[in-house]
PDB file of C-alpha atoms and ligand atoms in Angstrom:
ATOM      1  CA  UNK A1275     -13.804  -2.525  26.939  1.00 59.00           C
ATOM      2  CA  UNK A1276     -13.425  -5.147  24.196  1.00 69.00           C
ATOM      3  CA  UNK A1277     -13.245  -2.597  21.747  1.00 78.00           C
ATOM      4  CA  UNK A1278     -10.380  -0.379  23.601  1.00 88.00           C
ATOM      5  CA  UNK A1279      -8.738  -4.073  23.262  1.00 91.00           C
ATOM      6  CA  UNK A1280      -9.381  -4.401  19.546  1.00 92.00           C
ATOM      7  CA  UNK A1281      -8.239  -0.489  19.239  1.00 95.00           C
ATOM      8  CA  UNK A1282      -4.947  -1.367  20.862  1.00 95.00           C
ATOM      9  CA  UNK A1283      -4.426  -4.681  20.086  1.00 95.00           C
ATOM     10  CA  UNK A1284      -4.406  -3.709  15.739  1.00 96.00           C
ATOM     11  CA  UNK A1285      -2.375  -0.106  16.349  1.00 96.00           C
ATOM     12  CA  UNK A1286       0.314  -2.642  17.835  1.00 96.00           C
ATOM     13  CA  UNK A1287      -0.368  -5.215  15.345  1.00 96.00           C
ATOM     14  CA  UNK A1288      -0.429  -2.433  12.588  1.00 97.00           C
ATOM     15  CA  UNK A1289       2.979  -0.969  13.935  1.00 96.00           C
ATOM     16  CA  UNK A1290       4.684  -4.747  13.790  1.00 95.00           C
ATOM     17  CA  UNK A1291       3.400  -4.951  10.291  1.00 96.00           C
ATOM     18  CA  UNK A1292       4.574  -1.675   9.167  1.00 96.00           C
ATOM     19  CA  UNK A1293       8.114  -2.417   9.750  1.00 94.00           C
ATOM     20  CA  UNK A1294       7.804  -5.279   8.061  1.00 95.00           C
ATOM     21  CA  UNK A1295       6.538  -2.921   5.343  1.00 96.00           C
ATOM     22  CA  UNK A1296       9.642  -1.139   5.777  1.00 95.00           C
ATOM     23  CA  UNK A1297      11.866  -4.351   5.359  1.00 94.00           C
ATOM     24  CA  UNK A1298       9.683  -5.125   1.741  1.00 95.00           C
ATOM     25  CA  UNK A1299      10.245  -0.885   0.970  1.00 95.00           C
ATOM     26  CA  UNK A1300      14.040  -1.281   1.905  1.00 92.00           C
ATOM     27  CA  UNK A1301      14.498  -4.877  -0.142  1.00 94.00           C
ATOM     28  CA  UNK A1302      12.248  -5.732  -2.643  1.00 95.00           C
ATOM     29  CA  UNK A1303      13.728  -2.506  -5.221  1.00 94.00           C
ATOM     30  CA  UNK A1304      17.177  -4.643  -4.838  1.00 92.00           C
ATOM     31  CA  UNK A1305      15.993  -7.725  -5.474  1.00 92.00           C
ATOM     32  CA  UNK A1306      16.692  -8.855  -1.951  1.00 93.00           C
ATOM     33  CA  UNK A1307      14.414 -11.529   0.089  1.00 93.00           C
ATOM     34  CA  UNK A1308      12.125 -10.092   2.465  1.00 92.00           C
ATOM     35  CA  UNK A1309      12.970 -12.449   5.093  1.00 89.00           C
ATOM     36  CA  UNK A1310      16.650 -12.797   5.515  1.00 89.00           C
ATOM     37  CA  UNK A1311      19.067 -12.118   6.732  1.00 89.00           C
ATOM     38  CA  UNK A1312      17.345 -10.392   9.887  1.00 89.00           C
ATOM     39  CA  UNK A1313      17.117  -6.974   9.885  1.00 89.00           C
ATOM     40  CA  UNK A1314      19.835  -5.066  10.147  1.00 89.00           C
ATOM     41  CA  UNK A1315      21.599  -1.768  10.861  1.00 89.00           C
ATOM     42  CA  UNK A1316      22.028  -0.627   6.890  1.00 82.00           C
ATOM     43  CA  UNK A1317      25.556   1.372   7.704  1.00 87.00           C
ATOM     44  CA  UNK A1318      27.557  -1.320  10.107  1.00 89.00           C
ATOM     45  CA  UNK A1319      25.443  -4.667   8.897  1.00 87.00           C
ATOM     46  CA  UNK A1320      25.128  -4.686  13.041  1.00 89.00           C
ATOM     47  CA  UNK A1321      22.020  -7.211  13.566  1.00 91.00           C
ATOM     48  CA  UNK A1322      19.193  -5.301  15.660  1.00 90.00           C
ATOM     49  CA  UNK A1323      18.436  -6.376  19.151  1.00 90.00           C
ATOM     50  CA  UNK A1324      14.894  -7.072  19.999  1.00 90.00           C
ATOM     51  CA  UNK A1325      14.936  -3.707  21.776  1.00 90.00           C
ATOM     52  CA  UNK A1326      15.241  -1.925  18.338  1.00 90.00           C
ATOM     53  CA  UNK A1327      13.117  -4.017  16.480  1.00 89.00           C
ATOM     54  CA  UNK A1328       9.802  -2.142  18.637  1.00 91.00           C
ATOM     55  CA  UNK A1329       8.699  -0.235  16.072  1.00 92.00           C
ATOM     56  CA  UNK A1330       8.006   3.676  16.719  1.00 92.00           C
ATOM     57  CA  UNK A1331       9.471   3.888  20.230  1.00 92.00           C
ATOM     58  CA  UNK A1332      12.832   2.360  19.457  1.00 92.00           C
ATOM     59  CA  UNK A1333      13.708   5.720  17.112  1.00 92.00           C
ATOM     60  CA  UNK A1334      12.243   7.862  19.269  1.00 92.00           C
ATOM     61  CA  UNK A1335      14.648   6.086  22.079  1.00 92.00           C
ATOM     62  CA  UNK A1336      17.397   6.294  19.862  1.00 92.00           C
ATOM     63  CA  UNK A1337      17.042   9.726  18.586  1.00 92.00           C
ATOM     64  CA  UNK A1338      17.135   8.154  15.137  1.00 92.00           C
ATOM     65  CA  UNK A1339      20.378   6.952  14.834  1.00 93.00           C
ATOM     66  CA  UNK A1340      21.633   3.749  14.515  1.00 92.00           C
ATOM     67  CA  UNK A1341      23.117   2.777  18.906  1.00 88.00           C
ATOM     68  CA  UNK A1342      26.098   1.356  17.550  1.00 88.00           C
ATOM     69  CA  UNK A1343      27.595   3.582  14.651  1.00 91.00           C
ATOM     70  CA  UNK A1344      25.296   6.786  15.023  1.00 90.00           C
ATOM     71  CA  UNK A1345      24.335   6.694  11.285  1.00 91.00           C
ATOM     72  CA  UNK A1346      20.946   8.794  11.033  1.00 91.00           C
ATOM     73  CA  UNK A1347      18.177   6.282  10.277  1.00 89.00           C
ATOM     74  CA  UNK A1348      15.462   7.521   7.809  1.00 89.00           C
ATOM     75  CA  UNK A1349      12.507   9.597   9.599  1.00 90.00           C
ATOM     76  CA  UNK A1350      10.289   7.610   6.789  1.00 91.00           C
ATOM     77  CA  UNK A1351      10.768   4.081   8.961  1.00 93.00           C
ATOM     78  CA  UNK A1352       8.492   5.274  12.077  1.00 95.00           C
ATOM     79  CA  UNK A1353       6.375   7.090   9.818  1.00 95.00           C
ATOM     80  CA  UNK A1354       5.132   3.690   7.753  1.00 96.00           C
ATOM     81  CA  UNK A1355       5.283   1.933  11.131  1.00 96.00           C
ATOM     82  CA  UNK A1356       3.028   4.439  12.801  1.00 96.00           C
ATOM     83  CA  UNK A1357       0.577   5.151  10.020  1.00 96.00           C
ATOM     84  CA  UNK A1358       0.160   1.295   9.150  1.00 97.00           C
ATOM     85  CA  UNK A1359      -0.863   1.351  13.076  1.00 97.00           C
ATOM     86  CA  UNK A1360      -3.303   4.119  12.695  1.00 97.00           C
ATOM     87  CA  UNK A1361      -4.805   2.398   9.233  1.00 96.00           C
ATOM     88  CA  UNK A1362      -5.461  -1.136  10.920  1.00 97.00           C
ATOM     89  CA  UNK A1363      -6.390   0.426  14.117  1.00 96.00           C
ATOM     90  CA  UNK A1364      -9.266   2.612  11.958  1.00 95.00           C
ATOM     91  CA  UNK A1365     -10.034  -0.468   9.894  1.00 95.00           C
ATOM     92  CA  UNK A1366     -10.698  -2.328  12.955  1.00 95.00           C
ATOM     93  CA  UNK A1367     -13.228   0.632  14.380  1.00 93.00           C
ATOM     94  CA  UNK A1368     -14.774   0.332  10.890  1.00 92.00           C
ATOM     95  CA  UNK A1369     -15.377  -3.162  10.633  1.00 91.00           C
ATOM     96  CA  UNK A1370     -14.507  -4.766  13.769  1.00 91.00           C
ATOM     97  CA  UNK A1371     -12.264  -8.059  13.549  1.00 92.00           C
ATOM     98  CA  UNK A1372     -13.401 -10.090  10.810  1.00 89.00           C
ATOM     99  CA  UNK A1373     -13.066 -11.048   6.931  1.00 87.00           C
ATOM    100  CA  UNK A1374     -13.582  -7.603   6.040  1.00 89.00           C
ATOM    101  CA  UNK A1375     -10.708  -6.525   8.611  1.00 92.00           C
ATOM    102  CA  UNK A1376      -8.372  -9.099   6.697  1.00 93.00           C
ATOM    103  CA  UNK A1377      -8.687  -8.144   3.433  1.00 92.00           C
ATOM    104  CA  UNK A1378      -8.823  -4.596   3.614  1.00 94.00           C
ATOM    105  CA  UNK A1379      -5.522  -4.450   6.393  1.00 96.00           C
ATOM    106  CA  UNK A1380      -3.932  -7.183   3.364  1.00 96.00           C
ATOM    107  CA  UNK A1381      -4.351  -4.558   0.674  1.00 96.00           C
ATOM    108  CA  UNK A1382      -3.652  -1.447   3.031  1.00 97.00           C
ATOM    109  CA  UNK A1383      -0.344  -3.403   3.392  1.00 97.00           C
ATOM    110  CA  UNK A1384       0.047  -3.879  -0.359  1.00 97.00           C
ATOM    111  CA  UNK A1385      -0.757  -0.457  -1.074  1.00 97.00           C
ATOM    112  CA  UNK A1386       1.913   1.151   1.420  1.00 97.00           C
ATOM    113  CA  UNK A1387       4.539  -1.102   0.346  1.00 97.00           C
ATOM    114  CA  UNK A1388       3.748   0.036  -3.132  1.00 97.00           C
ATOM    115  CA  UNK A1389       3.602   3.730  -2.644  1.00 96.00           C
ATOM    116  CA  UNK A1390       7.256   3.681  -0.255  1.00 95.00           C
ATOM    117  CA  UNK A1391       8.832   1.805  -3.048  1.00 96.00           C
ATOM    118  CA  UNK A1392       7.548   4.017  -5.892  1.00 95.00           C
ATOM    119  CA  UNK A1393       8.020   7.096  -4.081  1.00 94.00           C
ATOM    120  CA  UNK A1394      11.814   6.559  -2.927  1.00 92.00           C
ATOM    121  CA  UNK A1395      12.521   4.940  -6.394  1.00 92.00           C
ATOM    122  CA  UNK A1396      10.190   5.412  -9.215  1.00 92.00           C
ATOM    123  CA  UNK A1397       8.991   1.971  -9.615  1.00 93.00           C
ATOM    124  CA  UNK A1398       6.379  -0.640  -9.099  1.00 95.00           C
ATOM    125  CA  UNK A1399       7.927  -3.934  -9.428  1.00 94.00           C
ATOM    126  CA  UNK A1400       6.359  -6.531 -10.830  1.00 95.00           C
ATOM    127  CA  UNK A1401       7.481  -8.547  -7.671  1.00 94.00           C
ATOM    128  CA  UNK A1402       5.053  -6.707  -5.608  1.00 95.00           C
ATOM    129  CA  UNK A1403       2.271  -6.734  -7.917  1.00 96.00           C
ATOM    130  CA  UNK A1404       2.369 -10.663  -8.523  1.00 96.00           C
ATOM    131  CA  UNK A1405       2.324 -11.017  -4.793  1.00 95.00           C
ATOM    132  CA  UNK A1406      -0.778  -8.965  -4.754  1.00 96.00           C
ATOM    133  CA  UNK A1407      -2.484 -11.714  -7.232  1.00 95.00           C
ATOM    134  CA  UNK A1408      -3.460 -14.530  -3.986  1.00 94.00           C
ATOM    135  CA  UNK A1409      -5.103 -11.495  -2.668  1.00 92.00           C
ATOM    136  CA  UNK A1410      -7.247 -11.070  -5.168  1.00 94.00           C
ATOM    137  CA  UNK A1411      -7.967 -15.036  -5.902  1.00 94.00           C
ATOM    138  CA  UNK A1412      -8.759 -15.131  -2.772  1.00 93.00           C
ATOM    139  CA  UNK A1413     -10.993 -12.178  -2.347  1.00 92.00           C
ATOM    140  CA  UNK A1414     -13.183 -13.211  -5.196  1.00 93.00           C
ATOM    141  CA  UNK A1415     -13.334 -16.853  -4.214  1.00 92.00           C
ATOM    142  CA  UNK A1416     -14.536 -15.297  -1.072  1.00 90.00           C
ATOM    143  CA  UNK A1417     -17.002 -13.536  -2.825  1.00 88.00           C
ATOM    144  CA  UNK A1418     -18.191 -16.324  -4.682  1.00 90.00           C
ATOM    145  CA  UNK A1419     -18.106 -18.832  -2.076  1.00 90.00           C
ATOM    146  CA  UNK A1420     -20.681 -15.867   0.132  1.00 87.00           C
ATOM    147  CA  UNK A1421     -23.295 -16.724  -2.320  1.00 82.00           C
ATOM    148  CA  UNK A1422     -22.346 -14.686  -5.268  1.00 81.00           C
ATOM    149  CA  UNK A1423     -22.794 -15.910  -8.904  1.00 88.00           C
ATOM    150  CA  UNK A1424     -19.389 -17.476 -10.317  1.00 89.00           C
ATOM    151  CA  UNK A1425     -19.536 -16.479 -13.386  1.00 91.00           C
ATOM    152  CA  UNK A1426     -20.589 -13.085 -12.158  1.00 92.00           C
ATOM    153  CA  UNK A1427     -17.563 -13.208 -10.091  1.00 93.00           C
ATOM    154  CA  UNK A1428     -15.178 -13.694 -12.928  1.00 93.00           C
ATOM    155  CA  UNK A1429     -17.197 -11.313 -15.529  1.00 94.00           C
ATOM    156  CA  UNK A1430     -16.660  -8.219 -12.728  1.00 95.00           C
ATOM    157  CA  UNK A1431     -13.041  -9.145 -11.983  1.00 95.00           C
ATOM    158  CA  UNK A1432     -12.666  -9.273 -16.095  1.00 96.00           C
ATOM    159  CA  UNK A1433     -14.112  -5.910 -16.455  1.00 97.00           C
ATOM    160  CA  UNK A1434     -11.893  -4.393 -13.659  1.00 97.00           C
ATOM    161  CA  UNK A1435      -8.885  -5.984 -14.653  1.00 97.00           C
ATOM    162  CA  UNK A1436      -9.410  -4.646 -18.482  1.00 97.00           C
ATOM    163  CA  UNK A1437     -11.186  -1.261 -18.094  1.00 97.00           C
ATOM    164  CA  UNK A1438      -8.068  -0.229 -14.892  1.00 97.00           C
ATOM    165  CA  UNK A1439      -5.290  -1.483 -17.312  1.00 97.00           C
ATOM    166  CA  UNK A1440      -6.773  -0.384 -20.622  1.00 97.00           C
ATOM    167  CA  UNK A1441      -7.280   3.048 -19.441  1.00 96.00           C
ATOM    168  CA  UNK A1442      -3.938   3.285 -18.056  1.00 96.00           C
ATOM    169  CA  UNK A1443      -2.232   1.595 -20.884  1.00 96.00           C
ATOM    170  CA  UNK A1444      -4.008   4.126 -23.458  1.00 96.00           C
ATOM    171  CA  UNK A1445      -2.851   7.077 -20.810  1.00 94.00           C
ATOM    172  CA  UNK A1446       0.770   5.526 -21.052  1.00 93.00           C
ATOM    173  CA  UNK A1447       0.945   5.798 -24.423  1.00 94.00           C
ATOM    174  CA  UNK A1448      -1.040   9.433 -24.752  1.00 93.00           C
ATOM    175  CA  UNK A1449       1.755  10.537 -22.113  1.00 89.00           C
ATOM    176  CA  UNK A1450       4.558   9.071 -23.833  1.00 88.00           C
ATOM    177  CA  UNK A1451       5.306   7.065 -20.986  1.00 81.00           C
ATOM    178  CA  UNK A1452       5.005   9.763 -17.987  1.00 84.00           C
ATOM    179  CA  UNK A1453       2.662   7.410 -16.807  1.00 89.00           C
ATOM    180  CA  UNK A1454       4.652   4.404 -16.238  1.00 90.00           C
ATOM    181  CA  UNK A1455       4.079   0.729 -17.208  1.00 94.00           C
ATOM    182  CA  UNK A1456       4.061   0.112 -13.891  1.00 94.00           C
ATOM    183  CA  UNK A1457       1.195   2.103 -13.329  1.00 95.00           C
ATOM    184  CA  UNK A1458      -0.567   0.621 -16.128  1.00 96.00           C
ATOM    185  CA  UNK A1459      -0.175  -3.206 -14.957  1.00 97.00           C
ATOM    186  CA  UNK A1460      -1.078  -1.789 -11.023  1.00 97.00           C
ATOM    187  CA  UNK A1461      -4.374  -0.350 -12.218  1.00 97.00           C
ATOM    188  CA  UNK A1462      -4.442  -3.668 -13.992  1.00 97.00           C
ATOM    189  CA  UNK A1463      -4.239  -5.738 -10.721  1.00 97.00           C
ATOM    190  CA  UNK A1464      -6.332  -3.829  -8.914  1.00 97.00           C
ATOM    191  CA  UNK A1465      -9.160  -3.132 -11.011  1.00 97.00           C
ATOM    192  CA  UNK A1466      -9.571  -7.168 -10.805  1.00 97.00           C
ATOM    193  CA  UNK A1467      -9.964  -6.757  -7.309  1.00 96.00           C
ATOM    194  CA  UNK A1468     -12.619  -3.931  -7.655  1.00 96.00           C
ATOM    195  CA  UNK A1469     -14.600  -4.594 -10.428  1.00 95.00           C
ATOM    196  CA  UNK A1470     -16.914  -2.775 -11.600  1.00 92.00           C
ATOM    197  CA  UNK A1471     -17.761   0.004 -10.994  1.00 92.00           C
ATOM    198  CA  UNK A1472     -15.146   0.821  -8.290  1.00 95.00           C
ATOM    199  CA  UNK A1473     -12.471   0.461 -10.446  1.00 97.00           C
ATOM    200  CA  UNK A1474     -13.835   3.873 -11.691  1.00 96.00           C
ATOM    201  CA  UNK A1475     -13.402   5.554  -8.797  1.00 96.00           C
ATOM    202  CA  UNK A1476     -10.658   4.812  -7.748  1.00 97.00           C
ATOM    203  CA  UNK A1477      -9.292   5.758 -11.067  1.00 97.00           C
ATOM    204  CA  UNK A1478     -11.227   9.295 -10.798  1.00 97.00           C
ATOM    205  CA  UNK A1479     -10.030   9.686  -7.658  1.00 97.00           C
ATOM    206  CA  UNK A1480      -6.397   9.105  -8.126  1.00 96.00           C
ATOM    207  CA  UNK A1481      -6.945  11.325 -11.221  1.00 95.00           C
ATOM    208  CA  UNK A1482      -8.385  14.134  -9.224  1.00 96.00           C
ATOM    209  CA  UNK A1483      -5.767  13.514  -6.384  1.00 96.00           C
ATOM    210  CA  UNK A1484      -2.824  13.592  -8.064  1.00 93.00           C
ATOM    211  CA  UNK A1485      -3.990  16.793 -10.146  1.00 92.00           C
ATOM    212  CA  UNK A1486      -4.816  18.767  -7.384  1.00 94.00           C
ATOM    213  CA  UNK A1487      -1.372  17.582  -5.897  1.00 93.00           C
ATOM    214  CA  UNK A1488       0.124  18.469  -8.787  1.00 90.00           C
ATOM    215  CA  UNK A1489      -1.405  22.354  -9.033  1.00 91.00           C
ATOM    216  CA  UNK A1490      -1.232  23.071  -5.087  1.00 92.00           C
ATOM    217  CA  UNK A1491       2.782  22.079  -5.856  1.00 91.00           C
ATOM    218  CA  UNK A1492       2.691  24.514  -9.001  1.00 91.00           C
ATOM    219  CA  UNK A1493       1.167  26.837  -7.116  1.00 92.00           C
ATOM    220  CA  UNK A1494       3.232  26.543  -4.104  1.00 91.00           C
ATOM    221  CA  UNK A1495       6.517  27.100  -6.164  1.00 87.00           C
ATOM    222  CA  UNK A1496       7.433  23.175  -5.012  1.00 86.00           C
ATOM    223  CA  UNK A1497       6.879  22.093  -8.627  1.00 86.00           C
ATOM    224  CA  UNK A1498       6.830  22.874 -12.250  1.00 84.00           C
ATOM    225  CA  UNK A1499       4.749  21.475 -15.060  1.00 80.00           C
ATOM    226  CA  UNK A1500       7.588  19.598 -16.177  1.00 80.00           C
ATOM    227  CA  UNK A1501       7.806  18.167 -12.964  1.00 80.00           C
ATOM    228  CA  UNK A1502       7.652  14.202 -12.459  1.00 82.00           C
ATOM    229  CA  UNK A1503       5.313  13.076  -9.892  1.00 86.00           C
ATOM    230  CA  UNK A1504       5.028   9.029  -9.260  1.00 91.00           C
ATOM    231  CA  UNK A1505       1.356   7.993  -9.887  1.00 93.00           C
ATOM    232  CA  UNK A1506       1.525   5.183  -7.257  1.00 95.00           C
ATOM    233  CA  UNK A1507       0.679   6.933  -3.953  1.00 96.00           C
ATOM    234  CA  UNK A1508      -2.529   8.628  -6.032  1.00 97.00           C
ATOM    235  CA  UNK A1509      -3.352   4.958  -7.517  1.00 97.00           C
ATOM    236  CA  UNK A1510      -2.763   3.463  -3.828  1.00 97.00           C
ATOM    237  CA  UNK A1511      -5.346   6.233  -1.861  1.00 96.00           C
ATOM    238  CA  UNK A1512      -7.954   5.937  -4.935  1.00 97.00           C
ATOM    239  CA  UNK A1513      -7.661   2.125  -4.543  1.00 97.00           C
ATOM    240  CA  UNK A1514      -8.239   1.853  -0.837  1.00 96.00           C
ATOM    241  CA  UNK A1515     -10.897   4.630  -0.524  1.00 95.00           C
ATOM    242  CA  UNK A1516     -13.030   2.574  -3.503  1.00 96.00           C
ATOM    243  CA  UNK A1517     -12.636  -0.263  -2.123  1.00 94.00           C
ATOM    244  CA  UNK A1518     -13.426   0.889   1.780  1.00 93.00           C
ATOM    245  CA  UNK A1519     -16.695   2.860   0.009  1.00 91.00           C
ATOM    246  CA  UNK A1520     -17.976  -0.586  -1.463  1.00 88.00           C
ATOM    247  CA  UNK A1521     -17.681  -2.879   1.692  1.00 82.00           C
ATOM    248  CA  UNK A1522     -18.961   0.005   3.700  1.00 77.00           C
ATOM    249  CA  UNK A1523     -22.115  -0.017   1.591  1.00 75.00           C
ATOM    250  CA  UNK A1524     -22.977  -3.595   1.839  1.00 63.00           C
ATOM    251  CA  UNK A1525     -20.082  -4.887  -0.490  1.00 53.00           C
ATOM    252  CA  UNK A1526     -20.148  -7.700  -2.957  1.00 48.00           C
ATOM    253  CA  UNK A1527     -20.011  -7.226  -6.752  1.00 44.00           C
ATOM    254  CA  UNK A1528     -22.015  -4.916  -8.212  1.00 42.00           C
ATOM    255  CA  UNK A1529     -21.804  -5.692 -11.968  1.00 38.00           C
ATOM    256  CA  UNK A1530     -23.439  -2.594 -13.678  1.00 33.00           C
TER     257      UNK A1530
HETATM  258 ZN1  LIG B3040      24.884   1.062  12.529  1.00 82.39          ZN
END
């Protein structure tokens, strides 16, 4: 019973959040705040009615256009809406509601916001990326207040932080900047919220993602070798899934 509440209760929450997501996707590329103006219809500047504002249902309702002017509203809105549903809602089953549930639904957040923006525009701005920074003070405060070492603490977040932007700064220069600096100061983030190891796998497996992305697309005829792919998504799922694997097996820093 309670958890067919908690199920429900985060897939709504999730679905709120993600078109918030959409709003930071939409803005944050233009330099535009997050909060206002109130959302909007992008074509006629027509303010949304709470009606529209339920995210999912409204562009099913609505056939995906916009009530007032008919402009076609991108398919990708209910898609981030829906999946950020389906991620808190499976975070929640995971971990049930609690510290855990925070952080990770936090960086989920971070992580789709990142991926939409570098995937419509080739970009990780550095706007999103020094937002992510009270996420990881906090996060290793946390983990330092739980009982864990201090300087341990900082040593791990260190090692992340270098070894995730090192390796992608060395890549960045190897590639002649096909791996973008964006990319570099990401893993750079990030691997301060891992640590070590997970910073390597989530590395490897953004590696291994992206490559097998990148020959199923050759393959497929859907892309060349000269072919640009953004790094961000890969970065994003490598990120999560390291960071899911290391609460999920008892968590904390694990310094080598
Ligand atoms: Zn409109």
């Amino acid at each position: 019973m309670l958890m067919g509440f908690g199920l429900i209760f985060s897939l709504i929450f999730g679905a709120v959040a993600g078109s918030f997501l959409n709003v930071c996707i939409d803005r944050i590329p233009r330099g535009q705040s997050v909060v206002y103006p109130p959302s909007h219809c992008p074509a006629c500047e027509r303010r949304l009615s709470p009606a529209e504002l339920v995210p999912v249902a409204s562009f099913l309702r609505q056939q995906g256009r916009c009530k007032e002017c008919g402009e076609q509203i991108a398919p990708w809105y209910p898609v981030v809406e829906g999946a950020t549903g389906i991620v808190f809602a499976l975070l929640y089953w995971w971990y049930g509601f609690g510290a855990t549930w925070i952080a990770t639904v936090v960086l989920a957040g971070f992580l789709i916001v990142i991926s939409g923006i570098d995937l419509q525009h080739r970009i990780i701005p550095n706007r999103v990326l020094l937002a992510a920074l009270p996420l990881v003070a906090v996060w290793r405060g946390w983990q330092a207040a739980m009982g864990g070492n201090p300087g341990q603490v900082g040593a791990d977040l260190l090692l992340g932080a270098l070894f995730g932007g090192g390796l992608l700064y060395v890549l960045h220069v190897g590639s002649r900047g096909g791996l973008g600096l964006g990319d570099v100061k990401f893993a750079f983030v990030f691997g301060a919220l891992l640590g070590w190891p997970a910073v390597v796998y989530a590395l490897t497996l953004a590696g291994l993602a992206g490559t097998i992305f990148g020959i199923g697309g050759i393959l497929c005829g859907e892309l060349t070798r000269k072919s640009e792919i953004p790094f961000g998504p890969f970065l994003a799922f490598g990120v999560l899934t390291a960071f899911l694997a290391v609460q999920s097996s008892g968590g904390g820093t694990c310094l080598v």
